[in-house]
CSV table of C-alpha atoms in Angstrom, one decimal:
chain,number,residue,atom,x,y,z
A,1359,PRO,CA,20.9,-159.4,-76.9
A,1360,LEU,CA,19.5,-156.1,-75.7
A,1361,SER,CA,17.7,-155.2,-72.4
A,1362,LEU,CA,14.4,-153.4,-72.3
A,1363,SER,CA,16.3,-150.1,-72.1
A,1364,GLY,CA,18.2,-150.8,-75.3
A,1365,LYS,CA,21.6,-151.6,-73.7
A,1366,VAL,CA,23.5,-154.8,-74.1
A,1367,ASP,CA,22.2,-157.5,-71.8
A,1368,LYS,CA,25.4,-159.0,-70.5
A,1369,LYS,CA,23.6,-161.7,-68.6
A,1370,ARG,CA,22.3,-163.1,-71.9
A,1371,LEU,CA,25.6,-163.1,-73.7
A,1372,PRO,CA,27.1,-166.5,-74.2
A,1373,THR,CA,30.3,-167.4,-72.3
A,1374,PRO,CA,33.5,-167.2,-74.4
A,1375,GLU,CA,33.6,-171.1,-74.6
A,1376,ARG,CA,30.0,-171.2,-75.8
A,1377,ARG,CA,30.5,-168.3,-78.2
A,1378,ASN,CA,33.4,-170.2,-79.8
A,1379,GLU,CA,31.2,-173.2,-80.3
A,1380,ILE,CA,28.4,-171.1,-81.8
A,1381,GLU,CA,30.6,-169.0,-84.1
A,1382,ASN,CA,33.0,-171.7,-85.3
A,1383,THR,CA,31.2,-174.9,-86.2
A,1384,ASN,CA,34.0,-175.7,-88.6
A,1385,TYR,CA,36.5,-176.3,-85.8
A,1386,LEU,CA,39.9,-177.6,-87.1
A,1387,ALA,CA,42.2,-179.0,-84.5
A,1388,PRO,CA,46.0,-178.2,-84.6
A,1389,ARG,CA,47.7,-180.3,-87.2
A,1390,ASN,CA,51.3,-180.3,-85.8
A,1391,GLU,CA,53.2,-179.5,-82.6
A,1392,GLN,CA,53.8,-175.8,-83.5
A,1393,GLU,CA,50.1,-175.2,-84.1
A,1394,GLU,CA,49.3,-177.1,-80.8
A,1395,VAL,CA,51.7,-174.7,-78.9
A,1396,LEU,CA,50.2,-171.6,-80.6
A,1397,ALA,CA,46.6,-172.8,-79.8
A,1398,GLY,CA,47.6,-173.5,-76.2
A,1399,ILE,CA,49.1,-170.0,-75.8
A,1400,CYS,CA,45.9,-168.5,-77.3
A,1401,SER,CA,43.7,-170.6,-75.1
A,1402,ASP,CA,45.6,-169.7,-72.0
A,1403,LEU,CA,45.5,-166.0,-72.7
A,1404,LEU,CA,41.8,-165.9,-73.7
A,1405,GLY,CA,40.4,-168.6,-71.4
A,1406,VAL,CA,38.7,-170.2,-74.4
A,1407,LYS,CA,38.9,-173.9,-75.2
A,1408,PRO,CA,39.3,-175.4,-77.7
A,1409,VAL,CA,41.1,-173.0,-80.0
A,1410,GLY,CA,41.2,-174.2,-83.6
A,1411,VAL,CA,43.7,-173.3,-86.3
A,1412,ASN,CA,41.3,-171.0,-88.1
A,1413,ASP,CA,39.9,-169.2,-85.1
A,1414,ASN,CA,40.6,-165.5,-85.0
A,1415,PHE,CA,42.5,-164.3,-81.9
A,1416,PHE,CA,40.5,-161.1,-81.8
A,1417,GLU,CA,37.1,-162.6,-82.5
A,1418,LEU,CA,37.7,-164.9,-79.5
A,1419,GLY,CA,38.1,-161.9,-77.2
A,1420,GLY,CA,41.7,-160.8,-77.8
A,1421,HIS,CA,42.7,-157.2,-77.6
A,1422,SER,CA,45.8,-155.1,-77.8
A,1423,LEU,CA,47.1,-155.9,-74.3
A,1424,LEU,CA,46.6,-159.6,-74.8
A,1425,ALA,CA,48.1,-159.3,-78.2
A,1426,THR,CA,51.4,-158.0,-76.7
A,1427,GLN,CA,51.5,-161.0,-74.4
A,1428,PHE,CA,50.8,-163.4,-77.2
A,1429,VAL,CA,53.6,-161.9,-79.3
A,1430,SER,CA,55.9,-162.1,-76.2
A,1431,ARG,CA,55.1,-165.7,-75.6
A,1432,ILE,CA,55.6,-166.6,-79.3
A,1433,ARG,CA,59.1,-164.9,-79.1
A,1434,GLU,CA,60.0,-166.9,-76.0
A,1435,GLN,CA,58.7,-170.2,-77.4
A,1436,PHE,CA,59.8,-170.1,-81.0
A,1437,LYS,CA,62.8,-167.7,-80.8
A,1438,VAL,CA,61.4,-165.5,-83.7
A,1439,GLU,CA,60.4,-161.9,-83.7
A,1440,ILE,CA,56.6,-161.6,-84.6
A,1441,SER,CA,55.4,-158.0,-84.7
A,1442,LEU,CA,52.1,-156.8,-83.4
A,1443,ARG,CA,51.2,-155.8,-86.9
A,1444,MET,CA,51.8,-159.4,-88.1
A,1445,LEU,CA,49.4,-160.6,-85.4
A,1446,PHE,CA,46.7,-158.1,-86.5
A,1447,GLU,CA,47.2,-159.1,-90.1
A,1448,THR,CA,47.4,-162.9,-89.4
A,1449,PRO,CA,45.3,-163.5,-86.3
A,1450,THR,CA,44.8,-167.3,-86.7
A,1451,VAL,CA,47.0,-170.1,-85.4
A,1452,ALA,CA,47.4,-171.4,-89.0
A,1453,GLY,CA,48.5,-168.0,-90.3
A,1454,LEU,CA,50.9,-167.4,-87.4
A,1455,SER,CA,52.4,-170.9,-87.8
A,1456,ASN,CA,53.1,-170.1,-91.5
A,1457,GLU,CA,54.7,-166.8,-90.6
A,1458,ILE,CA,56.8,-168.5,-87.9
A,1459,ASP,CA,58.0,-171.1,-90.5
A,1460,LYS,CA,58.9,-168.2,-92.9
A,1461,LEU,CA,60.9,-166.4,-90.1
A,1462,LYS,CA,62.7,-169.6,-89.1
A,1463,THR,CA,63.7,-170.2,-92.7
A,1464,GLN,CA,65.0,-166.6,-93.0
A,1465,ASN,CA,67.0,-166.9,-89.8
A,1466,GLU,CA,68.4,-170.3,-90.7
A,1467,THR,CA,72.2,-170.3,-91.1
A,1468,ASP,CA,73.9,-171.8,-94.1
A,1469,ALA,CA,75.1,-174.8,-92.1
A,1470,GLU,CA,71.5,-175.4,-90.8
A,1471,ARG,CA,70.1,-175.1,-94.3
A,1472,ILE,CA,72.7,-177.5,-95.7
A,1473,THR,CA,72.0,-180.0,-92.9
A,1474,ARG,CA,68.2,-179.8,-93.5
A,1475,LEU,CA,68.7,-180.3,-97.3
A,1476,LEU,CA,71.0,-183.2,-96.8
A,1477,SER,CA,68.5,-184.8,-94.5
A,1478,LYS,CA,65.9,-184.5,-97.2
A,1479,ILE,CA,68.3,-186.0,-99.8
A,1480,ASP,CA,68.9,-188.9,-97.4
A,1481,GLN,CA,65.2,-189.8,-97.6
A,1482,LEU,CA,65.2,-190.0,-101.5
A,1483,SER,CA,65.9,-193.1,-103.5
A,1484,HIS,CA,68.7,-193.3,-106.0
A,1485,GLU,CA,66.2,-193.0,-108.8
A,1486,GLU,CA,64.6,-189.9,-107.3
A,1487,ILE,CA,68.1,-188.2,-107.0
A,1488,VAL,CA,69.0,-189.0,-110.6
A,1489,ALA,CA,65.6,-187.6,-111.8
A,1490,LEU,CA,66.1,-184.4,-109.8
A,1491,ILE,CA,69.6,-183.9,-111.2
A,1492,ALA,CA,68.3,-184.5,-114.8
A,1493,GLU,CA,65.5,-182.0,-114.2
A,1494,LYS,CA,67.9,-179.4,-112.8
A,1495,LYS,CA,70.2,-179.9,-115.8
A,1496,ALA,CA,67.3,-179.5,-118.3
A,1497,LEU,CA,66.1,-176.3,-116.5
A,1498,ASN,CA,69.6,-174.8,-116.6
A,1499,ALA,CA,69.9,-175.7,-120.3
A,1500,ARG,CA,66.6,-173.9,-121.0
A,1501,LYS,CA,67.7,-170.9,-119.0
A,1502,GLN,CA,71.0,-170.7,-121.0
A,1503,GLU,CA,69.1,-171.0,-124.3
A,1504,ASN,CA,66.8,-168.2,-123.3
A,1505,HIS,CA,69.7,-166.1,-122.2
A,1506,ASP,CA,71.7,-166.7,-125.4
A,1507,GLY,CA,68.8,-166.5,-127.8
């Protein structure tokens, strides 16, 4: 909204909380603990509630100084190195959560990876394990045929 002199009428601007409601009628709540933590950090920094997983950090009022604080808090909370560039390219809770998952997987040691995979295998039935092994053997056989032929 503009004043009579053509300048922005700050008194008529909606509060950040109201602006969020107006701009984001498709609010999607955090779907897991990691997204809840990220939304909480974003909410604390921006003073906006609620923050949905598809809300854009910069559209909610974030700027470069707050972005550095956001990146720092992510580093402290999740023990991963998120760059400012990544935040600018992926400014939503959902996007950042995906990036954190990727970084955690990259940083995972072999022992941690084996433990995670064994945990997944423990949840499978005997029939599912047999089917996976058969599928893997068939895939390897096809690869060998393509390589030889």
